[in-house]
Short mmCIF file of C-alpha atoms and ligand atoms in Angstrom, two decimals:
data_model
loop_
_atom_site.label_atom_id
_atom_site.label_comp_id
_atom_site.label_asym_id
_atom_site.label_seq_id
_atom_site.Cartn_x
_atom_site.Cartn_y
_atom_site.Cartn_z
CA MET L 1 -33.79 -11.07 45.22
CA LEU L 2 -35.63 -10.31 42.17
CA ASN L 3 -32.89 -8.32 40.45
CA PHE L 4 -30.68 -11.80 40.42
CA LEU L 5 -33.29 -13.14 38.08
CA HIS L 6 -32.71 -10.10 35.45
CA MET L 7 -29.67 -8.37 33.61
CA ASP L 8 -29.06 -5.11 34.59
CA PRO L 9 -31.28 -2.71 33.24
CA ILE L 10 -28.56 0.13 33.84
CA THR L 11 -26.29 -1.47 31.44
CA ASN L 12 -29.06 -1.89 28.94
CA PRO L 13 -27.10 -0.95 25.64
CA TYR L 14 -30.20 -0.58 23.34
CA ALA L 15 -31.60 3.12 22.10
CA PRO L 16 -35.38 3.12 21.24
CA GLY L 17 -36.26 6.85 20.38
CA ALA L 18 -36.16 9.50 17.72
CA GLY L 19 -32.60 10.27 16.47
CA SER L 20 -31.32 8.27 19.52
CA ARG L 21 -27.57 7.12 18.59
CA PRO L 22 -28.02 3.32 18.26
CA PRO L 23 -25.17 1.56 20.03
CA GLU L 24 -24.53 -0.16 16.91
CA LEU L 25 -25.01 1.48 13.54
CA ALA L 26 -25.47 -1.60 11.46
CA GLY L 27 -25.45 -1.69 7.63
CA ARG L 28 -24.37 2.16 6.74
CA THR L 29 -20.98 1.52 6.22
CA ALA L 30 -21.11 1.65 2.14
CA ILE L 31 -23.35 4.96 2.48
CA LEU L 32 -21.31 6.63 5.02
CA ARG L 33 -18.18 6.11 2.88
CA ASP L 34 -19.94 7.31 -0.54
CA VAL L 35 -21.35 10.46 1.19
CA ASN L 36 -17.72 11.25 2.64
CA ILE L 37 -16.32 10.95 -0.75
CA ARG L 38 -19.12 13.26 -2.51
CA LEU L 39 -18.14 15.95 0.27
CA GLN L 40 -14.31 15.58 -0.05
CA ARG L 41 -14.82 16.15 -3.80
CA LEU L 42 -17.10 18.99 -3.46
CA ARG L 43 -14.32 20.61 -1.50
CA LEU L 44 -12.02 20.43 -3.78
CA GLY L 45 -14.32 21.74 -6.12
CA ARG L 46 -14.95 18.69 -8.31
CA PRO L 47 -18.46 18.01 -9.45
CA ALA L 48 -20.27 15.82 -6.93
CA LYS L 49 -23.75 15.23 -6.51
CA SER L 50 -24.87 15.52 -2.86
CA VAL L 51 -27.47 13.30 -1.51
CA MET L 52 -31.06 13.38 -0.02
CA LEU L 53 -31.46 10.36 2.13
CA VAL L 54 -35.14 9.09 1.90
CA GLY L 55 -37.17 6.50 3.84
CA LEU L 56 -39.83 5.29 5.91
CA ARG L 57 -40.25 6.84 9.71
CA GLY L 58 -37.93 5.01 11.93
CA VAL L 59 -35.14 3.80 9.72
CA GLY L 60 -32.38 5.45 10.49
CA LYS L 61 -32.47 8.64 8.54
CA THR L 62 -31.49 11.15 11.07
CA VAL L 63 -28.93 9.36 13.06
CA LEU L 64 -27.06 8.57 9.73
CA LEU L 65 -27.36 12.18 8.82
CA ASP L 66 -25.67 13.01 12.52
CA GLN L 67 -22.93 10.36 11.49
CA ILE L 68 -22.59 11.73 8.03
CA ARG L 69 -22.13 15.19 9.83
CA LYS L 70 -19.57 13.93 12.27
CA ASP L 71 -17.47 12.57 9.27
CA ALA L 72 -17.52 15.54 7.85
CA GLU L 73 -16.25 17.74 10.91
CA VAL L 74 -13.83 15.18 11.33
CA GLU L 75 -12.55 15.97 8.01
CA GLY L 76 -12.34 19.63 8.69
CA MET L 77 -15.72 20.69 7.03
CA GLN L 78 -17.65 23.59 8.05
CA THR L 79 -21.11 21.65 9.07
CA VAL L 80 -24.63 23.17 10.53
CA ARG L 81 -27.67 20.74 11.18
CA ILE L 82 -31.17 22.25 11.03
CA GLU L 83 -34.54 20.44 11.10
CA ALA L 84 -37.39 21.62 8.73
CA PRO L 85 -40.38 21.76 11.54
CA GLU L 86 -43.83 22.00 9.53
CA ASP L 87 -44.61 25.40 10.35
CA ARG L 88 -41.54 27.18 9.89
CA SER L 89 -40.22 28.93 6.97
CA LEU L 90 -36.99 27.63 5.00
CA PRO L 91 -35.07 30.90 5.18
CA ALA L 92 -36.11 31.22 8.78
CA ILE L 93 -34.26 28.10 10.07
CA LEU L 94 -31.24 28.80 7.37
CA ALA L 95 -30.66 32.42 8.55
CA PRO L 96 -29.50 31.76 11.80
CA SER L 97 -27.21 28.49 10.82
CA LEU L 98 -25.71 30.52 8.04
CA ARG L 99 -24.75 33.09 10.34
CA LEU L 100 -22.68 30.70 12.67
CA ALA L 101 -20.90 29.30 9.63
CA LEU L 102 -20.11 32.29 8.38
CA LEU L 103 -18.84 33.70 11.78
CA HIS L 104 -16.84 30.66 12.34
CA LEU L 105 -15.02 31.14 8.86
CA SER L 106 -14.26 34.99 9.59
CA LYS L 107 -12.22 33.45 11.94
CA LYS L 108 -10.30 32.33 9.72
CA GLU L 109 -7.84 34.98 8.12
CA ALA L 110 -7.65 33.88 4.53
CA ALA L 111 -11.62 33.81 4.57
CA ARG L 112 -11.96 36.85 7.02
CA GLU L 113 -13.29 39.34 4.33
CA LEU L 114 -15.40 36.94 1.89
CA ALA L 115 -16.94 35.58 5.37
CA ILE L 116 -17.90 39.10 6.34
CA ARG L 117 -19.23 40.09 3.03
CA GLY L 118 -21.61 37.00 3.57
CA LEU L 119 -22.57 38.21 6.85
CA ARG L 120 -23.42 41.45 4.78
CA ALA L 121 -25.01 39.47 2.34
CA LEU L 122 -27.04 37.63 5.43
CA ALA L 123 -27.96 41.50 6.73
CA GLY L 124 -29.71 42.20 3.57
CA PHE L 125 -31.17 38.67 2.81
CA ALA L 126 -32.66 38.87 6.60
CA SER L 127 -34.13 42.42 6.45
CA LYS L 128 -35.92 42.17 3.08
CA LEU L 129 -37.11 38.68 3.46
CA LYS L 130 -38.65 39.18 6.75
CA LEU L 131 -41.85 41.22 5.03
CA ARG L 132 -42.69 37.54 3.56
CA TYR L 133 -41.35 35.59 6.05
CA ALA L 134 -42.17 37.06 9.14
CA ASP L 135 -40.66 33.98 11.19
CA ILE L 136 -37.07 35.21 10.26
CA GLU L 137 -35.03 35.72 13.57
CA VAL L 138 -31.68 36.21 13.11
CA GLY L 139 -28.75 38.42 14.85
CA LEU L 140 -27.34 40.90 12.44
CA ASP L 141 -23.64 41.60 12.78
CA TYR L 142 -22.65 43.79 9.94
CA GLU L 143 -24.48 46.46 7.91
CA PRO L 144 -26.39 45.34 4.94
CA GLU L 145 -24.36 45.68 1.63
CA PRO L 146 -26.75 47.67 -0.75
CA GLY L 147 -27.54 45.24 -3.66
CA LEU L 148 -26.08 42.22 -1.97
CA ALA L 149 -29.09 39.75 -1.64
CA ASP L 150 -31.75 42.29 -0.73
CA ASN L 151 -34.04 41.73 -3.69
CA GLY L 152 -36.86 40.62 -1.61
CA ASP L 153 -36.71 37.42 -3.95
CA LEU L 154 -36.12 34.28 -2.17
CA GLU L 155 -34.53 32.34 -4.95
CA GLY L 156 -32.01 34.96 -5.97
CA ASP L 157 -31.23 36.45 -2.64
CA LEU L 158 -30.78 32.81 -1.40
CA THR L 159 -28.40 32.24 -4.42
CA THR L 160 -26.57 35.38 -3.52
CA LEU L 161 -26.34 34.25 -0.16
CA LEU L 162 -24.82 30.93 -0.48
CA GLN L 163 -22.54 31.92 -3.16
CA GLN L 164 -20.98 34.08 -0.70
CA VAL L 165 -20.71 31.58 1.90
CA GLY L 166 -19.24 29.34 -0.92
CA LEU L 167 -16.55 31.91 -2.01
CA ALA L 168 -15.47 32.29 1.87
CA ALA L 169 -15.28 28.35 2.67
CA ARG L 170 -13.41 28.20 -0.61
CA ALA L 171 -10.99 30.95 0.81
CA ALA L 172 -10.70 28.45 3.92
CA GLY L 173 -10.19 25.67 2.02
CA THR L 174 -13.06 23.99 3.50
CA ALA L 175 -16.63 23.33 2.38
CA VAL L 176 -19.87 24.18 4.20
CA VAL L 177 -22.18 21.48 4.50
CA ILE L 178 -25.56 22.44 5.27
CA PHE L 179 -27.58 19.04 7.10
CA ILE L 180 -31.28 19.43 6.71
CA ASP L 181 -33.68 16.97 8.37
CA GLU L 182 -37.51 16.35 7.66
CA LEU L 183 -37.03 18.22 4.18
CA GLN L 184 -40.25 16.96 3.32
CA TYR L 185 -41.98 19.83 5.20
CA VAL L 186 -40.21 22.37 3.16
CA GLU L 187 -42.97 24.24 0.88
CA GLU L 188 -42.50 23.73 -2.58
CA PRO L 189 -41.64 27.42 -3.53
CA GLN L 190 -38.90 27.32 -1.38
CA LEU L 191 -37.65 24.15 -1.74
CA ALA L 192 -36.87 25.58 -5.35
CA ALA L 193 -35.28 28.11 -4.58
CA LEU L 194 -32.82 26.12 -2.41
CA VAL L 195 -32.39 23.68 -5.57
CA SER L 196 -31.73 26.37 -7.69
CA ALA L 197 -29.08 28.24 -5.24
CA LEU L 198 -27.40 25.05 -4.94
CA HIS L 199 -27.48 24.67 -8.56
CA ARG L 200 -25.63 28.02 -9.09
CA CYS L 201 -23.02 26.84 -6.70
CA SER L 202 -22.46 23.32 -8.14
CA GLN L 203 -21.93 25.25 -11.43
CA GLU L 204 -19.71 27.58 -10.36
CA GLY L 205 -17.67 24.74 -8.16
CA LEU L 206 -18.47 26.49 -5.18
CA PRO L 207 -18.16 24.10 -2.01
CA VAL L 208 -21.23 24.81 -0.29
CA THR L 209 -24.30 22.00 -0.10
CA VAL L 210 -26.87 20.54 1.37
CA VAL L 211 -27.12 16.99 2.58
CA GLY L 212 -30.88 16.07 3.53
CA ALA L 213 -33.10 13.71 5.00
CA GLY L 214 -37.02 12.85 4.45
CA LEU L 215 -39.72 11.06 3.75
CA PRO L 216 -40.12 9.12 0.48
CA GLN L 217 -42.25 11.77 -0.72
CA LEU L 218 -39.25 14.04 -0.84
CA ARG L 219 -37.71 12.86 -4.27
CA GLY L 220 -41.00 13.50 -5.99
CA ARG L 221 -41.72 16.80 -4.25
CA MET L 222 -38.16 18.13 -5.26
CA GLY L 223 -38.08 17.00 -8.62
CA GLU L 224 -41.59 18.86 -8.93
CA ALA L 225 -39.95 22.18 -7.37
CA LYS L 226 -37.13 21.81 -10.15
CA SER L 227 -37.10 19.25 -12.77
CA TYR L 228 -33.36 19.54 -12.84
CA ALA L 229 -33.01 18.30 -8.81
CA GLU L 230 -32.26 14.62 -10.07
CA ARG L 231 -28.91 16.12 -11.78
CA LEU L 232 -27.88 17.58 -8.70
CA PHE L 233 -28.82 15.16 -5.81
CA ASP L 234 -29.05 10.89 -5.52
CA PHE L 235 -31.77 9.78 -3.69
CA PRO L 236 -30.74 6.88 -1.87
CA GLU L 237 -33.14 4.92 -0.04
CA ILE L 238 -32.49 4.04 3.49
CA GLY L 239 -34.66 1.36 4.58
CA PRO L 240 -34.85 -1.79 7.17
CA LEU L 241 -31.63 -3.69 7.87
CA THR L 242 -30.74 -6.81 5.94
CA PRO L 243 -30.93 -10.07 8.43
CA GLN L 244 -27.14 -10.10 8.64
CA ASP L 245 -27.02 -6.16 9.51
CA ALA L 246 -30.27 -6.59 11.67
CA ALA L 247 -28.32 -9.34 13.88
CA GLU L 248 -25.33 -7.26 14.27
CA ALA L 249 -27.41 -4.46 15.36
CA ILE L 250 -28.58 -6.70 17.97
CA VAL L 251 -25.78 -9.01 18.80
CA ARG L 252 -22.83 -6.57 18.83
CA PRO L 253 -24.25 -4.28 22.00
CA ALA L 254 -24.86 -7.24 23.80
CA GLN L 255 -21.64 -8.77 23.44
CA ASN L 256 -19.91 -5.63 24.20
CA GLU L 257 -21.66 -5.87 27.50
CA GLY L 258 -20.46 -9.48 28.01
CA VAL L 259 -24.08 -11.01 26.96
CA GLU L 260 -24.69 -13.58 24.32
CA ILE L 261 -27.81 -14.13 22.41
CA GLU L 262 -28.58 -17.24 20.83
CA PRO L 263 -29.27 -17.33 17.24
CA GLU L 264 -32.91 -18.84 17.26
CA ALA L 265 -33.21 -15.82 19.55
CA VAL L 266 -31.71 -13.07 16.99
CA GLN L 267 -33.87 -14.80 14.33
CA LEU L 268 -37.12 -14.18 15.99
CA ILE L 269 -36.23 -10.36 16.87
CA ILE L 270 -35.42 -10.20 13.14
CA ASP L 271 -39.11 -11.70 12.11
CA LYS L 272 -40.77 -9.50 14.84
CA THR L 273 -38.85 -6.22 13.58
CA GLU L 274 -38.52 -6.92 9.91
CA GLY L 275 -35.27 -5.40 10.30
CA TYR L 276 -36.83 -2.04 11.09
CA PRO L 277 -34.05 -0.08 13.18
CA TYR L 278 -36.83 1.56 15.31
CA PHE L 279 -38.24 -1.87 16.18
CA LEU L 280 -35.18 -3.56 16.46
CA GLN L 281 -33.72 -0.95 19.31
CA GLU L 282 -37.36 -1.69 21.16
CA TRP L 283 -37.30 -5.10 20.76
CA GLY L 284 -33.51 -5.50 22.07
CA LYS L 285 -34.35 -3.22 25.10
CA HIS L 286 -37.12 -5.28 26.07
CA THR L 287 -35.63 -8.62 25.39
CA TRP L 288 -32.69 -7.40 27.79
CA ASP L 289 -34.82 -6.09 30.66
CA ILE L 290 -36.79 -9.66 30.64
CA ALA L 291 -34.01 -11.91 30.17
CA PRO L 292 -33.24 -13.67 33.21
CA ARG L 293 -29.37 -14.27 32.43
CA SER L 294 -27.25 -14.60 29.53
CA PRO L 295 -27.25 -16.24 27.05
CA ILE L 296 -30.79 -14.57 25.95
CA ARG L 297 -32.94 -17.06 24.57
CA LYS L 298 -35.84 -17.22 22.04
CA GLU L 299 -38.41 -17.46 24.72
CA ASP L 300 -37.02 -14.07 26.51
CA VAL L 301 -38.05 -12.49 22.92
CA GLN L 302 -41.39 -14.08 22.86
CA ASN L 303 -41.91 -12.73 26.42
CA ALA L 304 -40.80 -9.50 25.72
CA SER L 305 -42.71 -9.09 22.36
CA GLU L 306 -45.81 -7.99 24.36
CA GLU L 307 -43.95 -5.09 26.30
CA ALA L 308 -41.80 -3.92 23.09
CA ILE L 309 -44.90 -3.61 21.08
CA ALA L 310 -47.18 -1.88 24.13
CA ALA L 311 -43.85 0.72 24.12
CA LEU L 312 -43.98 1.38 20.21
CA ASP L 313 -47.86 1.62 20.92
CA GLU L 314 -47.43 4.16 23.41
CA SER L 315 -44.85 6.01 21.74
CA PHE L 316 -43.23 5.78 17.87
CA PHE L 317 -47.07 5.15 16.64
CA ARG L 318 -49.04 7.05 19.24
CA VAL L 319 -47.23 10.37 18.71
CA ARG L 320 -48.29 10.15 14.81
CA PHE L 321 -51.99 8.88 15.47
CA ASP L 322 -52.46 11.79 18.14
CA ARG L 323 -52.09 14.43 15.56
CA LEU L 324 -54.80 13.36 13.43
CA THR L 325 -58.51 14.27 12.68
CA PRO L 326 -61.16 11.24 13.17
CA THR L 327 -61.84 11.66 9.60
CA GLU L 328 -57.86 10.88 8.83
CA LYS L 329 -58.14 8.25 11.18
CA ARG L 330 -60.96 6.70 9.51
CA TYR L 331 -59.02 6.90 6.31
CA LEU L 332 -56.21 5.29 7.76
CA ARG L 333 -58.27 2.30 9.16
CA ALA L 334 -59.57 1.48 6.06
CA MET L 335 -56.42 1.26 4.47
CA ALA L 336 -55.48 -1.07 7.38
CA ASP L 337 -58.24 -3.18 6.60
CA LEU L 338 -56.87 -3.45 3.31
CA GLY L 339 -54.00 -4.66 4.40
CA PRO L 340 -50.14 -3.09 4.64
CA GLY L 341 -50.29 -1.75 0.92
CA PRO L 342 -49.97 0.27 -1.40
CA HIS L 343 -53.72 0.58 -2.13
CA ARG L 344 -55.52 2.21 -4.92
CA SER L 345 -57.26 4.96 -3.92
CA GLY L 346 -60.68 3.28 -5.18
CA ASP L 347 -60.21 0.73 -3.13
CA ILE L 348 -59.93 2.98 -0.15
CA ALA L 349 -62.87 4.96 -0.95
CA GLU L 350 -65.17 1.92 -1.57
CA GLU L 351 -63.54 0.61 2.03
CA LEU L 352 -65.11 3.89 3.17
CA GLY L 353 -68.34 3.90 1.33
CA ARG L 354 -67.26 6.89 -0.52
CA THR L 355 -66.03 8.37 -3.62
CA VAL L 356 -62.13 9.01 -4.59
CA ASN L 357 -63.20 12.52 -5.29
CA SER L 358 -64.27 13.46 -1.96
CA LEU L 359 -61.62 11.63 0.13
CA GLY L 360 -59.01 14.06 -2.15
CA PRO L 361 -58.92 16.90 0.81
CA THR L 362 -58.12 13.85 3.38
CA ARG L 363 -55.81 12.06 1.60
CA ALA L 364 -53.84 15.08 0.62
CA GLY L 365 -53.88 16.16 4.39
CA LEU L 366 -52.65 12.83 5.62
CA ILE L 367 -49.86 13.24 2.75
CA SER L 368 -48.61 16.94 3.70
CA LYS L 369 -48.99 15.53 7.61
CA GLY L 370 -46.40 12.87 6.48
CA MET L 371 -48.51 9.76 7.15
CA ILE L 372 -48.70 8.66 3.64
CA TRP L 373 -47.23 9.01 0.52
CA SER L 374 -47.80 8.03 -3.10
CA PRO L 375 -45.28 5.44 -4.53
CA THR L 376 -47.12 5.74 -7.92
CA HIS L 377 -49.67 7.25 -9.35
CA GLY L 378 -52.91 6.56 -7.85
CA ASP L 379 -51.36 4.49 -5.02
CA THR L 380 -51.19 5.43 -1.18
CA THR L 381 -48.93 3.60 1.06
CA PHE L 382 -48.12 4.40 5.08
CA THR L 383 -44.96 6.32 5.87
CA VAL L 384 -44.68 4.27 9.10
CA PRO L 385 -43.70 0.68 8.77
CA LEU L 386 -46.18 -1.64 10.54
CA PHE L 387 -48.38 1.25 11.02
CA ASP L 388 -51.46 -0.91 9.34
CA GLU L 389 -51.24 -3.54 12.44
CA PHE L 390 -51.01 -0.51 14.88
CA MET L 391 -54.36 0.89 13.38
CA LYS L 392 -56.19 -2.27 13.84
CA ARG L 393 -54.85 -2.59 17.32
CA ILE L 394 -56.05 1.11 18.26
CA MET L 395 -59.52 0.65 16.39
CA PRO L 396 -60.25 -2.76 16.76
CA GLY L 397 -63.42 -4.17 15.27
CA ASP L 398 -65.60 -2.76 13.01
CA ASP L 399 -67.00 0.29 14.65
CA TRP L 400 -65.10 2.64 13.04
CA LYS L 401 -66.88 1.55 9.62
CA ALA L 402 -70.34 2.84 11.28
CA ALA L 403 -68.99 6.31 13.04
CA GLY L 404 -70.57 9.38 10.60
CA ASN L 405 -68.76 10.00 7.43
N1 ATP B 501 -28.47 1.35 11.33
C1 ATP B 501 -28.94 1.45 12.42
N2 ATP B 501 -28.57 0.26 13.22
C2 ATP B 501 -29.05 0.06 14.54
N3 ATP B 501 -30.09 0.88 15.15
C3 ATP B 501 -30.51 1.85 14.27
C4 ATP B 501 -29.92 2.34 12.83
N4 ATP B 501 -30.55 3.30 12.54
C5 ATP B 501 -31.29 3.44 13.16
N5 ATP B 501 -31.29 3.03 14.79
C6 ATP B 501 -32.25 3.41 15.63
O1 ATP B 501 -33.67 3.47 15.14
C7 ATP B 501 -34.18 4.48 15.99
C8 ATP B 501 -34.92 5.25 14.67
O2 ATP B 501 -33.63 6.11 13.96
P1 ATP B 501 -33.97 7.74 13.51
O3 ATP B 501 -34.77 8.51 14.39
O4 ATP B 501 -32.37 8.02 13.00
O5 ATP B 501 -34.85 7.47 12.46
P2 ATP B 501 -35.67 8.15 11.15
O6 ATP B 501 -35.50 7.77 9.87
O7 ATP B 501 -35.09 9.58 11.44
O8 ATP B 501 -36.97 8.23 11.85
P3 ATP B 501 -38.19 9.33 11.65
O9 ATP B 501 -38.80 9.54 10.16
O10 ATP B 501 -39.26 9.19 12.46
O11 ATP B 501 -37.54 10.71 11.88
C9 ATP B 501 -33.10 4.72 16.73
O12 ATP B 501 -33.67 4.07 17.94
C10 ATP B 501 -31.98 4.79 16.16
O13 ATP B 501 -31.03 4.20 17.69
MG1 MG B 502 -35.70 11.49 11.98
#
């Protein structure tokens, strides 16, 4: 029976997927401890910078954010988690989660009055700002208090609202930590309002903060939004795992299922994936499914590679590719022709037989879609690891060069 020739796919521990909790969260102990200390300091009203996790696609920002949140909850902190989609306003995504946090705080006797005042602030905030941000939809539990967070100006009103949240949190002996994923999609004026509101709260030692995650461009965007953003936040770079951590991410989950992997096989997985977490999960999964028995050998990894790449092409890479216009695809294909990057704008333009200026809008569009970013002025590189190789697979040959410009 064929079944006997393979390991049980049902117990396959690996978990490729956006935000999928990995069987082993490798290499993140130090940062977890660091952020935990910061949040505990914040709760005590001690100075502590919050963090913005920045990194390429698939490095594990979301699962790290989730773990930080779990740890914070274990410590008794009040957390909310939101994701900034490309097309929604920050006040719209903040309002419902702040409401939940405030309702929760209002259950504590010591914080009740302040939390209710926070809910009044929220009512003023939402009803006034709805004129500008029509997508705000939030249940209102109390009448607004005239003059409280109802100026209709995002920066001022958000400041007042977060101050109220902070006061209630302090009275409850906790901290409110707002986790925001994909923060690079928030528009700059809204980002500026958020940074400014948090700055005020921090000056007053109020226990309310944001822990964020986003693509590498987030750092520059926050700095442009408010020059003092760097005094308020650190921007730890979340990257591929070291070979040692990558080995752990592969070996531990197998061992927990009673399966061994030969060191040469582990090494080949590390080589193929360059330690990128998403790729590690994909290679782990397919190697497991293809291997006839424990121990898993190097040739099993070799045999699984084609399927791992095909799976990535159909999911991880494909979802990004499908959102591109033909012009954007050609731009990325030209970049791929030059290699992994970063590349000078002039070189990309030359590759396309165009001028840098005429390609400006295309490049800007790709940055706002989160496909590329600019590590230094005039340089461009992919936000998706190994995207150059994917582009060559999906648009092979030279035909793309001939396609109309
Ligand atoms: N430290 C880790 N060890 C092992 N696997 C991990 C680790 N971190 C993340 N992964 C795995 O990597 C994949 C991607 O994780 P995640 O979705 O958190 O990345 P991301 O940085 O948020 O990506 P994106 O920018 O696309 O949102 C998941 O399958 C997850 O299980
Ligand atoms: Mg993510």
